Amino acid sequence: MADDEDVRGIRGRDLVGLGGLLVGGTVGGTLIGLLVDNRLDSAPVGTLIGLVVGATLGIVSCVQRIRRALGG
């Protein structure tokens, strides 16, 4: 029988972590965008850019973790 370290795949706790990455990236980017908008009085440009950048970074991080978990 193989050790837990040798088993590859995605478990439930990994899926929760992936969701956290997506939510964290999206919320973090949006908050930073809101701060930029408040500072520069440029609403809603900063918020939209922050949202897109945060979501993109979250998706890229998720894809990297999935590839690593699946051994690719």
mmCIF file with all atom_site columns, N, CA and C in Angstrom:
data_model
loop_
_atom_site.group_PDB
_atom_site.id
_atom_site.type_symbol
_atom_site.label_atom_id
_atom_site.label_alt_id
_atom_site.label_comp_id
_atom_site.label_asym_id
_atom_site.label_entity_id
_atom_site.label_seq_id
_atom_site.pdbx_PDB_ins_code
_atom_site.Cartn_x
_atom_site.Cartn_y
_atom_site.Cartn_z
_atom_site.occupancy
_atom_site.B_iso_or_equiv
_atom_site.pdbx_formal_charge
_atom_site.auth_seq_id
_atom_site.auth_comp_id
_atom_site.auth_asym_id
_atom_site.auth_atom_id
_atom_site.pdbx_PDB_model_num
ATOM 1   N N  . MET A 1 1  ? 0.837   -1.184 0.000   1.00 0.00 ? 1  MET A N  1
ATOM 2   C CA . MET A 1 1  ? 0.000   0.000  0.000   1.00 0.00 ? 1  MET A CA 1
ATOM 3   C C  . MET A 1 1  ? 0.883   1.249  0.000   1.00 0.00 ? 1  MET A C  1
ATOM 4   N N  . ALA A 1 2  ? 0.499   2.253  -0.745  1.00 0.00 ? 2  ALA A N  1
ATOM 5   C CA . ALA A 1 2  ? 1.302   3.459  -0.889  1.00 0.00 ? 2  ALA A CA 1
ATOM 6   C C  . ALA A 1 2  ? 1.067   4.409  0.276   1.00 0.00 ? 2  ALA A C  1
ATOM 7   N N  . ASP A 1 3  ? 2.100   5.170  0.590   1.00 0.00 ? 3  ASP A N  1
ATOM 8   C CA . ASP A 1 3  ? 1.976   6.204  1.616   1.00 0.00 ? 3  ASP A CA 1
ATOM 9   C C  . ASP A 1 3  ? 1.082   7.323  1.099   1.00 0.00 ? 3  ASP A C  1
ATOM 10  N N  . ASP A 1 4  ? 0.564   8.135  2.012   1.00 0.00 ? 4  ASP A N  1
ATOM 11  C CA . ASP A 1 4  ? -0.282  9.256  1.615   1.00 0.00 ? 4  ASP A CA 1
ATOM 12  C C  . ASP A 1 4  ? 0.474   10.251 0.743   1.00 0.00 ? 4  ASP A C  1
ATOM 13  N N  . GLU A 1 5  ? 1.770   10.349 0.943   1.00 0.00 ? 5  GLU A N  1
ATOM 14  C CA . GLU A 1 5  ? 2.568   11.293 0.162   1.00 0.00 ? 5  GLU A CA 1
ATOM 15  C C  . GLU A 1 5  ? 2.685   10.861 -1.294  1.00 0.00 ? 5  GLU A C  1
ATOM 16  N N  . ASP A 1 6  ? 2.555   9.569  -1.575  1.00 0.00 ? 6  ASP A N  1
ATOM 17  C CA . ASP A 1 6  ? 2.690   9.076  -2.929  1.00 0.00 ? 6  ASP A CA 1
ATOM 18  C C  . ASP A 1 6  ? 1.389   9.166  -3.723  1.00 0.00 ? 6  ASP A C  1
ATOM 19  N N  . VAL A 1 7  ? 0.285   9.349  -3.055  1.00 0.00 ? 7  VAL A N  1
ATOM 20  C CA . VAL A 1 7  ? -1.010  9.382  -3.718  1.00 0.00 ? 7  VAL A CA 1
ATOM 21  C C  . VAL A 1 7  ? -1.211  10.760 -4.336  1.00 0.00 ? 7  VAL A C  1
ATOM 22  N N  . ARG A 1 8  ? -1.520  10.770 -5.628  1.00 0.00 ? 8  ARG A N  1
ATOM 23  C CA . ARG A 1 8  ? -1.768  12.032 -6.321  1.00 0.00 ? 8  ARG A CA 1
ATOM 24  C C  . ARG A 1 8  ? -3.262  12.187 -6.531  1.00 0.00 ? 8  ARG A C  1
ATOM 25  N N  . GLY A 1 9  ? -3.701  13.402 -6.681  1.00 0.00 ? 9  GLY A N  1
ATOM 26  C CA . GLY A 1 9  ? -5.103  13.668 -6.915  1.00 0.00 ? 9  GLY A CA 1
ATOM 27  C C  . GLY A 1 9  ? -5.573  14.860 -6.112  1.00 0.00 ? 9  GLY A C  1
ATOM 28  N N  . ILE A 1 10 ? -6.844  15.127 -6.236  1.00 0.00 ? 10 ILE A N  1
ATOM 29  C CA . ILE A 1 10 ? -7.435  16.268 -5.552  1.00 0.00 ? 10 ILE A CA 1
ATOM 30  C C  . ILE A 1 10 ? -8.452  15.744 -4.556  1.00 0.00 ? 10 ILE A C  1
ATOM 31  N N  . ARG A 1 11 ? -8.311  16.167 -3.314  1.00 0.00 ? 11 ARG A N  1
ATOM 32  C CA . ARG A 1 11 ? -9.225  15.763 -2.258  1.00 0.00 ? 11 ARG A CA 1
ATOM 33  C C  . ARG A 1 11 ? -10.142 16.930 -1.908  1.00 0.00 ? 11 ARG A C  1
ATOM 34  N N  . GLY A 1 12 ? -11.064 16.685 -1.003  1.00 0.00 ? 12 GLY A N  1
ATOM 35  C CA . GLY A 1 12 ? -12.009 17.717 -0.592  1.00 0.00 ? 12 GLY A CA 1
ATOM 36  C C  . GLY A 1 12 ? -11.343 18.950 -0.038  1.00 0.00 ? 12 GLY A C  1
ATOM 37  N N  . ARG A 1 13 ? -10.326 18.756 0.805   1.00 0.00 ? 13 ARG A N  1
ATOM 38  C CA . ARG A 1 13 ? -9.652  19.919 1.395   1.00 0.00 ? 13 ARG A CA 1
ATOM 39  C C  . ARG A 1 13 ? -8.912  20.726 0.334   1.00 0.00 ? 13 ARG A C  1
ATOM 40  N N  . ASP A 1 14 ? -8.463  20.041 -0.725  1.00 0.00 ? 14 ASP A N  1
ATOM 41  C CA . ASP A 1 14 ? -7.811  20.753 -1.824  1.00 0.00 ? 14 ASP A CA 1
ATOM 42  C C  . ASP A 1 14 ? -8.808  21.631 -2.573  1.00 0.00 ? 14 ASP A C  1
ATOM 43  N N  . LEU A 1 15 ? -10.037 21.134 -2.717  1.00 0.00 ? 15 LEU A N  1
ATOM 44  C CA . LEU A 1 15 ? -11.063 21.910 -3.406  1.00 0.00 ? 15 LEU A CA 1
ATOM 45  C C  . LEU A 1 15 ? -11.443 23.155 -2.610  1.00 0.00 ? 15 LEU A C  1
ATOM 46  N N  . VAL A 1 16 ? -11.472 23.027 -1.289  1.00 0.00 ? 16 VAL A N  1
ATOM 47  C CA . VAL A 1 16 ? -11.752 24.188 -0.443  1.00 0.00 ? 16 VAL A CA 1
ATOM 48  C C  . VAL A 1 16 ? -10.638 25.214 -0.616  1.00 0.00 ? 16 VAL A C  1
ATOM 49  N N  . GLY A 1 17 ? -9.408  24.748 -0.682  1.00 0.00 ? 17 GLY A N  1
ATOM 50  C CA . GLY A 1 17 ? -8.281  25.651 -0.894  1.00 0.00 ? 17 GLY A CA 1
ATOM 51  C C  . GLY A 1 17 ? -8.348  26.347 -2.238  1.00 0.00 ? 17 GLY A C  1
ATOM 52  N N  . LEU A 1 18 ? -8.799  25.627 -3.266  1.00 0.00 ? 18 LEU A N  1
ATOM 53  C CA . LEU A 1 18 ? -8.938  26.235 -4.587  1.00 0.00 ? 18 LEU A CA 1
ATOM 54  C C  . LEU A 1 18 ? -10.016 27.309 -4.577  1.00 0.00 ? 18 LEU A C  1
ATOM 55  N N  . GLY A 1 19 ? -11.105 27.027 -3.894  1.00 0.00 ? 19 GLY A N  1
ATOM 56  C CA . GLY A 1 19 ? -12.164 28.035 -3.768  1.00 0.00 ? 19 GLY A CA 1
ATOM 57  C C  . GLY A 1 19 ? -11.677 29.260 -3.026  1.00 0.00 ? 19 GLY A C  1
ATOM 58  N N  . GLY A 1 20 ? -10.870 29.030 -1.998  1.00 0.00 ? 20 GLY A N  1
ATOM 59  C CA . GLY A 1 20 ? -10.303 30.146 -1.251  1.00 0.00 ? 20 GLY A CA 1
ATOM 60  C C  . GLY A 1 20 ? -9.393  31.011 -2.111  1.00 0.00 ? 20 GLY A C  1
ATOM 61  N N  . LEU A 1 21 ? -8.635  30.370 -2.989  1.00 0.00 ? 21 LEU A N  1
ATOM 62  C CA . LEU A 1 21 ? -7.777  31.134 -3.897  1.00 0.00 ? 21 LEU A CA 1
ATOM 63  C C  . LEU A 1 21 ? -8.602  32.014 -4.828  1.00 0.00 ? 21 LEU A C  1
ATOM 64  N N  . LEU A 1 22 ? -9.659  31.440 -5.382  1.00 0.00 ? 22 LEU A N  1
ATOM 65  C CA . LEU A 1 22 ? -10.502 32.210 -6.296  1.00 0.00 ? 22 LEU A CA 1
ATOM 66  C C  . LEU A 1 22 ? -11.179 33.377 -5.591  1.00 0.00 ? 22 LEU A C  1
ATOM 67  N N  . VAL A 1 23 ? -11.768 33.087 -4.440  1.00 0.00 ? 23 VAL A N  1
ATOM 68  C CA . VAL A 1 23 ? -12.468 34.140 -3.694  1.00 0.00 ? 23 VAL A CA 1
ATOM 69  C C  . VAL A 1 23 ? -11.479 35.187 -3.202  1.00 0.00 ? 23 VAL A C  1
ATOM 70  N N  . GLY A 1 24 ? -10.352 34.729 -2.656  1.00 0.00 ? 24 GLY A N  1
ATOM 71  C CA . GLY A 1 24 ? -9.357  35.663 -2.140  1.00 0.00 ? 24 GLY A CA 1
ATOM 72  C C  . GLY A 1 24 ? -8.795  36.576 -3.218  1.00 0.00 ? 24 GLY A C  1
ATOM 73  N N  . GLY A 1 25 ? -8.498  36.008 -4.367  1.00 0.00 ? 25 GLY A N  1
ATOM 74  C CA . GLY A 1 25 ? -7.976  36.822 -5.464  1.00 0.00 ? 25 GLY A CA 1
ATOM 75  C C  . GLY A 1 25 ? -8.990  37.837 -5.951  1.00 0.00 ? 25 GLY A C  1
ATOM 76  N N  . THR A 1 26 ? -10.227 37.398 -6.094  1.00 0.00 ? 26 THR A N  1
ATOM 77  C CA . THR A 1 26 ? -11.273 38.286 -6.590  1.00 0.00 ? 26 THR A CA 1
ATOM 78  C C  . THR A 1 26 ? -11.584 39.399 -5.581  1.00 0.00 ? 26 THR A C  1
ATOM 79  N N  . VAL A 1 27 ? -11.762 39.018 -4.331  1.00 0.00 ? 27 VAL A N  1
ATOM 80  C CA . VAL A 1 27 ? -12.078 40.016 -3.300  1.00 0.00 ? 27 VAL A CA 1
ATOM 81  C C  . VAL A 1 27 ? -10.889 40.950 -3.077  1.00 0.00 ? 27 VAL A C  1
ATOM 82  N N  . GLY A 1 28 ? -9.688  40.381 -3.022  1.00 0.00 ? 28 GLY A N  1
ATOM 83  C CA . GLY A 1 28 ? -8.503  41.207 -2.822  1.00 0.00 ? 28 GLY A CA 1
ATOM 84  C C  . GLY A 1 28 ? -8.296  42.212 -3.944  1.00 0.00 ? 28 GLY A C  1
ATOM 85  N N  . GLY A 1 29 ? -8.446  41.758 -5.178  1.00 0.00 ? 29 GLY A N  1
ATOM 86  C CA . GLY A 1 29 ? -8.306  42.670 -6.312  1.00 0.00 ? 29 GLY A CA 1
ATOM 87  C C  . GLY A 1 29 ? -9.358  43.757 -6.319  1.00 0.00 ? 29 GLY A C  1
ATOM 88  N N  . THR A 1 30 ? -10.584 43.380 -5.960  1.00 0.00 ? 30 THR A N  1
ATOM 89  C CA . THR A 1 30 ? -11.664 44.362 -5.909  1.00 0.00 ? 30 THR A CA 1
ATOM 90  C C  . THR A 1 30 ? -11.413 45.410 -4.821  1.00 0.00 ? 30 THR A C  1
ATOM 91  N N  . LEU A 1 31 ? -10.968 44.963 -3.657  1.00 0.00 ? 31 LEU A N  1
ATOM 92  C CA . LEU A 1 31 ? -10.680 45.913 -2.564  1.00 0.00 ? 31 LEU A CA 1
ATOM 93  C C  . LEU A 1 31 ? -9.551  46.867 -2.928  1.00 0.00 ? 31 LEU A C  1
ATOM 94  N N  . ILE A 1 32 ? -8.517  46.333 -3.547  1.00 0.00 ? 32 ILE A N  1
ATOM 95  C CA . ILE A 1 32 ? -7.414  47.207 -3.970  1.00 0.00 ? 32 ILE A CA 1
ATOM 96  C C  . ILE A 1 32 ? -7.915  48.207 -5.010  1.00 0.00 ? 32 ILE A C  1
ATOM 97  N N  . GLY A 1 33 ? -8.753  47.741 -5.929  1.00 0.00 ? 33 GLY A N  1
ATOM 98  C CA . GLY A 1 33 ? -9.333  48.642 -6.923  1.00 0.00 ? 33 GLY A CA 1
ATOM 99  C C  . GLY A 1 33 ? -10.183 49.734 -6.288  1.00 0.00 ? 33 GLY A C  1
ATOM 100 N N  . LEU A 1 34 ? -10.949 49.373 -5.251  1.00 0.00 ? 34 LEU A N  1
ATOM 101 C CA . LEU A 1 34 ? -11.751 50.371 -4.543  1.00 0.00 ? 34 LEU A CA 1
ATOM 102 C C  . LEU A 1 34 ? -10.867 51.413 -3.864  1.00 0.00 ? 34 LEU A C  1
ATOM 103 N N  . LEU A 1 35 ? -9.778  50.953 -3.268  1.00 0.00 ? 35 LEU A N  1
ATOM 104 C CA . LEU A 1 35 ? -8.851  51.897 -2.633  1.00 0.00 ? 35 LEU A CA 1
ATOM 105 C C  . LEU A 1 35 ? -8.241  52.852 -3.655  1.00 0.00 ? 35 LEU A C  1
ATOM 106 N N  . VAL A 1 36 ? -7.882  52.315 -4.805  1.00 0.00 ? 36 VAL A N  1
ATOM 107 C CA . VAL A 1 36 ? -7.322  53.167 -5.873  1.00 0.00 ? 36 VAL A CA 1
ATOM 108 C C  . VAL A 1 36 ? -8.371  54.173 -6.341  1.00 0.00 ? 36 VAL A C  1
ATOM 109 N N  . ASP A 1 37 ? -9.619  53.708 -6.504  1.00 0.00 ? 37 ASP A N  1
ATOM 110 C CA . ASP A 1 37 ? -10.685 54.611 -6.930  1.00 0.00 ? 37 ASP A CA 1
ATOM 111 C C  . ASP A 1 37 ? -10.911 55.731 -5.919  1.00 0.00 ? 37 ASP A C  1
ATOM 112 N N  . ASN A 1 38 ? -10.905 55.392 -4.643  1.00 0.00 ? 38 ASN A N  1
ATOM 113 C CA . ASN A 1 38 ? -11.095 56.420 -3.617  1.00 0.00 ? 38 ASN A CA 1
ATOM 114 C C  . ASN A 1 38 ? -9.956  57.424 -3.609  1.00 0.00 ? 38 ASN A C  1
ATOM 115 N N  . ARG A 1 39 ? -8.753  56.934 -3.843  1.00 0.00 ? 39 ARG A N  1
ATOM 116 C CA . ARG A 1 39 ? -7.569  57.804 -3.801  1.00 0.00 ? 39 ARG A CA 1
ATOM 117 C C  . ARG A 1 39 ? -7.503  58.722 -5.027  1.00 0.00 ? 39 ARG A C  1
ATOM 118 N N  . LEU A 1 40 ? -7.827  58.165 -6.203  1.00 0.00 ? 40 LEU A N  1
ATOM 119 C CA . LEU A 1 40 ? -7.692  58.915 -7.456  1.00 0.00 ? 40 LEU A CA 1
ATOM 120 C C  . LEU A 1 40 ? -9.012  59.466 -7.978  1.00 0.00 ? 40 LEU A C  1
ATOM 121 N N  . ASP A 1 41 ? -10.109 59.167 -7.294  1.00 0.00 ? 41 ASP A N  1
ATOM 122 C CA . ASP A 1 41 ? -11.441 59.591 -7.723  1.00 0.00 ? 41 ASP A CA 1
ATOM 123 C C  . ASP A 1 41 ? -11.706 59.161 -9.175  1.00 0.00 ? 41 ASP A C  1
ATOM 124 N N  . SER A 1 42 ? -11.502 57.878 -9.425  1.00 0.00 ? 42 SER A N  1
ATOM 125 C CA . SER A 1 42 ? -11.622 57.355 -10.790 1.00 0.00 ? 42 SER A CA 1
ATOM 126 C C  . SER A 1 42 ? -12.652 56.223 -10.898 1.00 0.00 ? 42 SER A C  1
ATOM 127 N N  . ALA A 1 43 ? -13.645 56.217 -10.013 1.00 0.00 ? 43 ALA A N  1
ATOM 128 C CA . ALA A 1 43 ? -14.636 55.129 -9.975  1.00 0.00 ? 43 ALA A CA 1
ATOM 129 C C  . ALA A 1 43 ? -15.328 54.986 -11.322 1.00 0.00 ? 43 ALA A C  1
ATOM 130 N N  . PRO A 1 44 ? -15.608 53.844 -11.781 1.00 0.00 ? 44 PRO A N  1
ATOM 131 C CA . PRO A 1 44 ? -15.350 52.487 -11.315 1.00 0.00 ? 44 PRO A CA 1
ATOM 132 C C  . PRO A 1 44 ? -14.180 51.815 -12.008 1.00 0.00 ? 44 PRO A C  1
ATOM 133 N N  . VAL A 1 45 ? -13.317 52.600 -12.628 1.00 0.00 ? 45 VAL A N  1
ATOM 134 C CA . VAL A 1 45 ? -12.221 52.037 -13.427 1.00 0.00 ? 45 VAL A CA 1
ATOM 135 C C  . VAL A 1 45 ? -11.299 51.162 -12.581 1.00 0.00 ? 45 VAL A C  1
ATOM 136 N N  . GLY A 1 46 ? -10.837 51.652 -11.470 1.00 0.00 ? 46 GLY A N  1
ATOM 137 C CA . GLY A 1 46 ? -9.927  50.895 -10.617 1.00 0.00 ? 46 GLY A CA 1
ATOM 138 C C  . GLY A 1 46 ? -10.561 49.627 -10.073 1.00 0.00 ? 46 GLY A C  1
ATOM 139 N N  . THR A 1 47 ? -11.835 49.715 -9.710  1.00 0.00 ? 47 THR A N  1
ATOM 140 C CA . THR A 1 47 ? -12.546 48.546 -9.194  1.00 0.00 ? 47 THR A CA 1
ATOM 141 C C  . THR A 1 47 ? -12.648 47.462 -10.255 1.00 0.00 ? 47 THR A C  1
ATOM 142 N N  . LEU A 1 48 ? -13.003 47.838 -11.458 1.00 0.00 ? 48 LEU A N  1
ATOM 143 C CA . LEU A 1 48 ? -13.130 46.855 -12.540 1.00 0.00 ? 48 LEU A CA 1
ATOM 144 C C  . LEU A 1 48 ? -11.784 46.229 -12.903 1.00 0.00 ? 48 LEU A C  1
ATOM 145 N N  . ILE A 1 49 ? -10.760 47.052 -12.958 1.00 0.00 ? 49 ILE A N  1
ATOM 146 C CA . ILE A 1 49 ? -9.423  46.520 -13.259 1.00 0.00 ? 49 ILE A CA 1
ATOM 147 C C  . ILE A 1 49 ? -8.971  45.600 -12.134 1.00 0.00 ? 49 ILE A C  1
ATOM 148 N N  . GLY A 1 50 ? -9.176  46.009 -10.889 1.00 0.00 ? 50 GLY A N  1
ATOM 149 C CA . GLY A 1 50 ? -8.810  45.163 -9.755  1.00 0.00 ? 50 GLY A CA 1
ATOM 150 C C  . GLY A 1 50 ? -9.562  43.848 -9.758  1.00 0.00 ? 50 GLY A C  1
ATOM 151 N N  . LEU A 1 51 ? -10.837 43.881 -10.100 1.00 0.00 ? 51 LEU A N  1
ATOM 152 C CA . LEU A 1 51 ? -11.645 42.671 -10.172 1.00 0.00 ? 51 LEU A CA 1
ATOM 153 C C  . LEU A 1 51 ? -11.111 41.709 -11.228 1.00 0.00 ? 51 LEU A C  1
ATOM 154 N N  . VAL A 1 52 ? -10.824 42.218 -12.400 1.00 0.00 ? 52 VAL A N  1
ATOM 155 C CA . VAL A 1 52 ? -10.318 41.371 -13.489 1.00 0.00 ? 52 VAL A CA 1
ATOM 156 C C  . VAL A 1 52 ? -8.939  40.811 -13.155 1.00 0.00 ? 52 VAL A C  1
ATOM 157 N N  . VAL A 1 53 ? -8.063  41.644 -12.654 1.00 0.00 ? 53 VAL A N  1
ATOM 158 C CA . VAL A 1 53 ? -6.708  41.185 -12.316 1.00 0.00 ? 53 VAL A CA 1
ATOM 159 C C  . VAL A 1 53 ? -6.751  40.168 -11.183 1.00 0.00 ? 53 VAL A C  1
ATOM 160 N N  . GLY A 1 54 ? -7.539  40.435 -10.146 1.00 0.00 ? 54 GLY A N  1
ATOM 161 C CA . GLY A 1 54 ? -7.647  39.507 -9.025  1.00 0.00 ? 54 GLY A CA 1
ATOM 162 C C  . GLY A 1 54 ? -8.220  38.162 -9.439  1.00 0.00 ? 54 GLY A C  1
ATOM 163 N N  . ALA A 1 55 ? -9.279  38.176 -10.240 1.00 0.00 ? 55 ALA A N  1
ATOM 164 C CA . ALA A 1 55 ? -9.881  36.928 -10.709 1.00 0.00 ? 55 ALA A CA 1
ATOM 165 C C  . ALA A 1 55 ? -8.912  36.163 -11.602 1.00 0.00 ? 55 ALA A C  1
ATOM 166 N N  . THR A 1 56 ? -8.193  36.870 -12.448 1.00 0.00 ? 56 THR A N  1
ATOM 167 C CA . THR A 1 56 ? -7.219  36.213 -13.330 1.00 0.00 ? 56 THR A CA 1
ATOM 168 C C  . THR A 1 56 ? -6.107  35.559 -12.523 1.00 0.00 ? 56 THR A C  1
ATOM 169 N N  . LEU A 1 57 ? -5.593  36.257 -11.536 1.00 0.00 ? 57 LEU A N  1
ATOM 170 C CA . LEU A 1 57 ? -4.542  35.680 -10.699 1.00 0.00 ? 57 LEU A CA 1
ATOM 171 C C  . LEU A 1 57 ? -5.061  34.475 -9.916  1.00 0.00 ? 57 LEU A C  1
ATOM 172 N N  . GLY A 1 58 ? -6.295  34.550 -9.442  1.00 0.00 ? 58 GLY A N  1
ATOM 173 C CA . GLY A 1 58 ? -6.894  33.416 -8.743  1.00 0.00 ? 58 GLY A CA 1
ATOM 174 C C  . GLY A 1 58 ? -7.036  32.201 -9.634  1.00 0.00 ? 58 GLY A C  1
ATOM 175 N N  . ILE A 1 59 ? -7.464  32.411 -10.868 1.00 0.00 ? 59 ILE A N  1
ATOM 176 C CA . ILE A 1 59 ? -7.623  31.303 -11.822 1.00 0.00 ? 59 ILE A CA 1
ATOM 177 C C  . ILE A 1 59 ? -6.274  30.698 -12.165 1.00 0.00 ? 59 ILE A C  1
ATOM 178 N N  . VAL A 1 60 ? -5.276  31.532 -12.421 1.00 0.00 ? 60 VAL A N  1
ATOM 179 C CA . VAL A 1 60 ? -3.939  31.028 -12.740 1.00 0.00 ? 60 VAL A CA 1
ATOM 180 C C  . VAL A 1 60 ? -3.375  30.203 -11.578 1.00 0.00 ? 60 VAL A C  1
ATOM 181 N N  . SER A 1 61 ? -3.560  30.682 -10.363 1.00 0.00 ? 61 SER A N  1
ATOM 182 C CA . SER A 1 61 ? -3.095  29.937 -9.191  1.00 0.00 ? 61 SER A CA 1
ATOM 183 C C  . SER A 1 61 ? -3.805  28.600 -9.062  1.00 0.00 ? 61 SER A C  1
ATOM 184 N N  . CYS A 1 62 ? -5.102  28.579 -9.319  1.00 0.00 ? 62 CYS A N  1
ATOM 185 C CA . CYS A 1 62 ? -5.865  27.324 -9.256  1.00 0.00 ? 62 CYS A CA 1
ATOM 186 C C  . CYS A 1 62 ? -5.379  26.329 -10.295 1.00 0.00 ? 62 CYS A C  1
ATOM 187 N N  . VAL A 1 63 ? -5.158  26.794 -11.499 1.00 0.00 ? 63 VAL A N  1
ATOM 188 C CA . VAL A 1 63 ? -4.684  25.907 -12.563 1.00 0.00 ? 63 VAL A CA 1
ATOM 189 C C  . VAL A 1 63 ? -3.322  25.322 -12.203 1.00 0.00 ? 63 VAL A C  1
ATOM 190 N N  . GLN A 1 64 ? -2.439  26.141 -11.658 1.00 0.00 ? 64 GLN A N  1
ATOM 191 C CA . GLN A 1 64 ? -1.118  25.651 -11.256 1.00 0.00 ? 64 GLN A CA 1
ATOM 192 C C  . GLN A 1 64 ? -1.235  24.589 -10.165 1.00 0.00 ? 64 GLN A C  1
ATOM 193 N N  . ARG A 1 65 ? -2.089  24.815 -9.195  1.00 0.00 ? 65 ARG A N  1
ATOM 194 C CA . ARG A 1 65 ? -2.259  23.829 -8.114  1.00 0.00 ? 65 ARG A CA 1
ATOM 195 C C  . ARG A 1 65 ? -2.876  22.536 -8.625  1.00 0.00 ? 65 ARG A C  1
ATOM 196 N N  . ILE A 1 66 ? -3.819  22.630 -9.528  1.00 0.00 ? 66 ILE A N  1
ATOM 197 C CA . ILE A 1 66 ? -4.445  21.429 -10.090 1.00 0.00 ? 66 ILE A CA 1
ATOM 198 C C  . ILE A 1 66 ? -3.419  20.629 -10.876 1.00 0.00 ? 66 ILE A C  1
ATOM 199 N N  . ARG A 1 67 ? -2.626  21.294 -11.684 1.00 0.00 ? 67 ARG A N  1
ATOM 200 C CA . ARG A 1 67 ? -1.577  20.593 -12.456 1.00 0.00 ? 67 ARG A CA 1
ATOM 201 C C  . ARG A 1 67 ? -0.593  19.901 -11.530 1.00 0.00 ? 67 ARG A C  1
ATOM 202 N N  . ARG A 1 68 ? -0.185  20.600 -10.466 1.00 0.00 ? 68 ARG A N  1
ATOM 203 C CA . ARG A 1 68 ? 0.747   20.017 -9.510  1.00 0.00 ? 68 ARG A CA 1
ATOM 204 C C  . ARG A 1 68 ? 0.132   18.808 -8.815  1.00 0.00 ? 68 ARG A C  1
ATOM 205 N N  . ALA A 1 69 ? -1.151  18.915 -8.461  1.00 0.00 ? 69 ALA A N  1
ATOM 206 C CA . ALA A 1 69 ? -1.828  17.823 -7.763  1.00 0.00 ? 69 ALA A CA 1
ATOM 207 C C  . ALA A 1 69 ? -2.000  16.599 -8.650  1.00 0.00 ? 69 ALA A C  1
ATOM 208 N N  . LEU A 1 70 ? -2.186  16.820 -9.935  1.00 0.00 ? 70 LEU A N  1
ATOM 209 C CA . LEU A 1 70 ? -2.381  15.712 -10.868 1.00 0.00 ? 70 LEU A CA 1
ATOM 210 C C  . LEU A 1 70 ? -1.073  15.177 -11.439 1.00 0.00 ? 70 LEU A C  1
ATOM 211 N N  . GLY A 1 71 ? 0.010   15.797 -11.050 1.00 0.00 ? 71 GLY A N  1
ATOM 212 C CA . GLY A 1 71 ? 1.321   15.301 -11.467 1.00 0.00 ? 71 GLY A CA 1
ATOM 213 C C  . GLY A 1 71 ? 1.772   15.799 -12.814 1.00 0.00 ? 71 GLY A C  1
ATOM 214 N N  . GLY A 1 72 ? 1.174   16.843 -13.316 1.00 0.00 ? 72 GLY A N  1
ATOM 215 C CA . GLY A 1 72 ? 1.539   17.338 -14.633 1.00 0.00 ? 72 GLY A CA 1
ATOM 216 C C  . GLY A 1 72 ? 2.226   18.602 -14.532 1.00 0.00 ? 72 GLY A C  1
#
